[in-house]
Amino acid sequence: KLNEAAAAALMSLGDTAAEEALLEALRPQSALRFAVAARALGEMHCCRATVPLQQALKHPDERVVSAAARALGKLADPGVISLLTPLLDSDIPDVKLAAAEAIGNLTSVRSRVIA
């Protein structure tokens, strides 16, 4: 069972095995487990998580969607802004906030790259 302490320990390892364990936890069977893994992978800037996180934006559980959006915002790939933009129209406040935060992070990254 993945929890915050386990995710923090895996993050501190920062190696491929840690990424593999966290990527495995991205299967959104449990929203909490997914959120913990997504947060850790975002903090690790694990680009391998991009595709599963993008897929999770369509998940029916808003906790999964919010966690995926926030993690995508930390991966520094401005290409996902177009996937996050529709979430700004969500009726769910946390989904809308997560998308706005992620887009803000990604816009900041894009500005630094262009400058």
Short mmCIF file of N, CA and C in Angstrom, two decimals, residues 41-88:
data_model
loop_
_atom_site.label_atom_id
_atom_site.label_comp_id
_atom_site.label_asym_id
_atom_site.label_seq_id
_atom_site.Cartn_x
_atom_site.Cartn_y
_atom_site.Cartn_z
N LEU A 41 5.55 11.60 -8.50
CA LEU A 41 6.12 11.60 -9.86
C LEU A 41 6.24 13.03 -10.41
N GLY A 42 5.29 13.87 -10.08
CA GLY A 42 5.38 15.27 -10.49
C GLY A 42 6.58 15.95 -9.84
N GLU A 43 6.76 15.71 -8.54
CA GLU A 43 7.89 16.29 -7.83
C GLU A 43 9.22 15.78 -8.37
N MET A 44 9.22 14.53 -8.85
CA MET A 44 10.45 13.94 -9.41
C MET A 44 10.66 14.36 -10.87
N HIS A 45 9.69 15.07 -11.43
CA HIS A 45 9.74 15.47 -12.84
C HIS A 45 9.92 14.26 -13.75
N CYS A 46 9.16 13.21 -13.46
CA CYS A 46 9.26 11.95 -14.20
C CYS A 46 8.44 12.04 -15.49
N CYS A 47 9.12 12.30 -16.59
CA CYS A 47 8.44 12.45 -17.88
C CYS A 47 7.74 11.16 -18.32
N ARG A 48 8.17 10.02 -17.81
CA ARG A 48 7.52 8.75 -18.17
C ARG A 48 6.09 8.70 -17.64
N ALA A 49 5.75 9.57 -16.71
CA ALA A 49 4.40 9.59 -16.15
C ALA A 49 3.43 10.40 -17.00
N THR A 50 3.93 11.10 -18.01
CA THR A 50 3.09 12.02 -18.78
C THR A 50 1.88 11.33 -19.39
N VAL A 51 2.07 10.23 -20.08
CA VAL A 51 0.95 9.57 -20.76
C VAL A 51 -0.09 9.05 -19.76
N PRO A 52 0.31 8.31 -18.69
CA PRO A 52 -0.74 7.87 -17.76
C PRO A 52 -1.45 9.03 -17.06
N LEU A 53 -0.73 10.11 -16.81
CA LEU A 53 -1.37 11.27 -16.19
C LEU A 53 -2.35 11.93 -17.17
N GLN A 54 -1.97 12.01 -18.43
CA GLN A 54 -2.90 12.56 -19.43
C GLN A 54 -4.16 11.71 -19.51
N GLN A 55 -4.00 10.39 -19.50
CA GLN A 55 -5.16 9.50 -19.57
C GLN A 55 -6.05 9.68 -18.34
N ALA A 56 -5.44 9.94 -17.20
CA ALA A 56 -6.20 10.10 -15.96
C ALA A 56 -7.06 11.37 -15.94
N LEU A 57 -6.79 12.31 -16.83
CA LEU A 57 -7.61 13.52 -16.89
C LEU A 57 -9.05 13.20 -17.28
N LYS A 58 -9.29 12.01 -17.83
CA LYS A 58 -10.64 11.60 -18.24
C LYS A 58 -11.29 10.64 -17.23
N HIS A 59 -10.62 10.42 -16.11
CA HIS A 59 -11.13 9.49 -15.10
C HIS A 59 -12.40 10.06 -14.45
N PRO A 60 -13.36 9.20 -14.08
CA PRO A 60 -14.59 9.71 -13.47
C PRO A 60 -14.43 10.23 -12.04
N ASP A 61 -13.35 9.86 -11.35
CA ASP A 61 -13.14 10.33 -9.98
C ASP A 61 -12.40 11.67 -10.01
N GLU A 62 -13.04 12.69 -9.48
CA GLU A 62 -12.43 14.03 -9.53
C GLU A 62 -11.12 14.12 -8.78
N ARG A 63 -10.90 13.27 -7.77
CA ARG A 63 -9.63 13.28 -7.04
C ARG A 63 -8.50 12.81 -7.93
N VAL A 64 -8.78 11.85 -8.79
CA VAL A 64 -7.78 11.37 -9.74
C VAL A 64 -7.47 12.46 -10.76
N VAL A 65 -8.50 13.11 -11.26
CA VAL A 65 -8.33 14.18 -12.26
C VAL A 65 -7.51 15.33 -11.67
N SER A 66 -7.86 15.74 -10.46
CA SER A 66 -7.14 16.85 -9.82
C SER A 66 -5.67 16.50 -9.60
N ALA A 67 -5.42 15.30 -9.11
CA ALA A 67 -4.03 14.88 -8.87
C ALA A 67 -3.25 14.80 -10.17
N ALA A 68 -3.87 14.30 -11.21
CA ALA A 68 -3.21 14.20 -12.51
C ALA A 68 -2.88 15.59 -13.05
N ALA A 69 -3.82 16.51 -12.95
CA ALA A 69 -3.59 17.87 -13.44
C ALA A 69 -2.44 18.53 -12.70
N ARG A 70 -2.45 18.41 -11.38
CA ARG A 70 -1.37 19.03 -10.59
C ARG A 70 0.00 18.43 -10.94
N ALA A 71 0.03 17.12 -11.10
CA ALA A 71 1.30 16.47 -11.44
C ALA A 71 1.77 16.90 -12.82
N LEU A 72 0.86 16.98 -13.78
CA LEU A 72 1.24 17.42 -15.13
C LEU A 72 1.81 18.83 -15.10
N GLY A 73 1.32 19.66 -14.21
CA GLY A 73 1.82 21.02 -14.08
C GLY A 73 3.26 21.08 -13.61
N LYS A 74 3.73 20.02 -12.99
CA LYS A 74 5.11 19.99 -12.50
C LYS A 74 6.07 19.33 -13.48
N LEU A 75 5.55 18.74 -14.54
CA LEU A 75 6.42 18.01 -15.47
C LEU A 75 7.05 18.88 -16.54
N ALA A 76 6.73 20.16 -16.55
CA ALA A 76 7.37 21.13 -17.44
C ALA A 76 7.20 20.81 -18.92
N ASP A 77 6.03 20.29 -19.28
CA ASP A 77 5.72 20.03 -20.69
C ASP A 77 4.56 20.93 -21.10
N PRO A 78 4.87 22.12 -21.64
CA PRO A 78 3.79 23.04 -22.02
C PRO A 78 2.82 22.47 -23.04
N GLY A 79 3.17 21.36 -23.68
CA GLY A 79 2.28 20.73 -24.65
C GLY A 79 0.99 20.21 -24.04
N VAL A 80 0.95 20.04 -22.72
CA VAL A 80 -0.27 19.52 -22.10
C VAL A 80 -1.27 20.61 -21.74
N ILE A 81 -0.91 21.86 -21.97
CA ILE A 81 -1.83 22.96 -21.65
C ILE A 81 -3.16 22.77 -22.37
N SER A 82 -3.12 22.33 -23.61
CA SER A 82 -4.37 22.15 -24.36
C SER A 82 -5.24 21.05 -23.75
N LEU A 83 -4.65 20.10 -23.06
CA LEU A 83 -5.43 19.06 -22.39
C LEU A 83 -6.00 19.55 -21.07
N LEU A 84 -5.32 20.48 -20.44
CA LEU A 84 -5.76 21.01 -19.16
C LEU A 84 -6.81 22.12 -19.30
N THR A 85 -6.76 22.85 -20.39
CA THR A 85 -7.65 24.00 -20.57
C THR A 85 -9.13 23.66 -20.42
N PRO A 86 -9.64 22.55 -20.99
CA PRO A 86 -11.06 22.24 -20.80
C PRO A 86 -11.46 22.03 -19.34
N LEU A 87 -10.50 21.67 -18.50
CA LEU A 87 -10.82 21.46 -17.08
C LEU A 87 -11.13 22.76 -16.36
N LEU A 88 -10.76 23.88 -16.95
CA LEU A 88 -11.09 25.17 -16.35
C LEU A 88 -12.59 25.42 -16.32
#
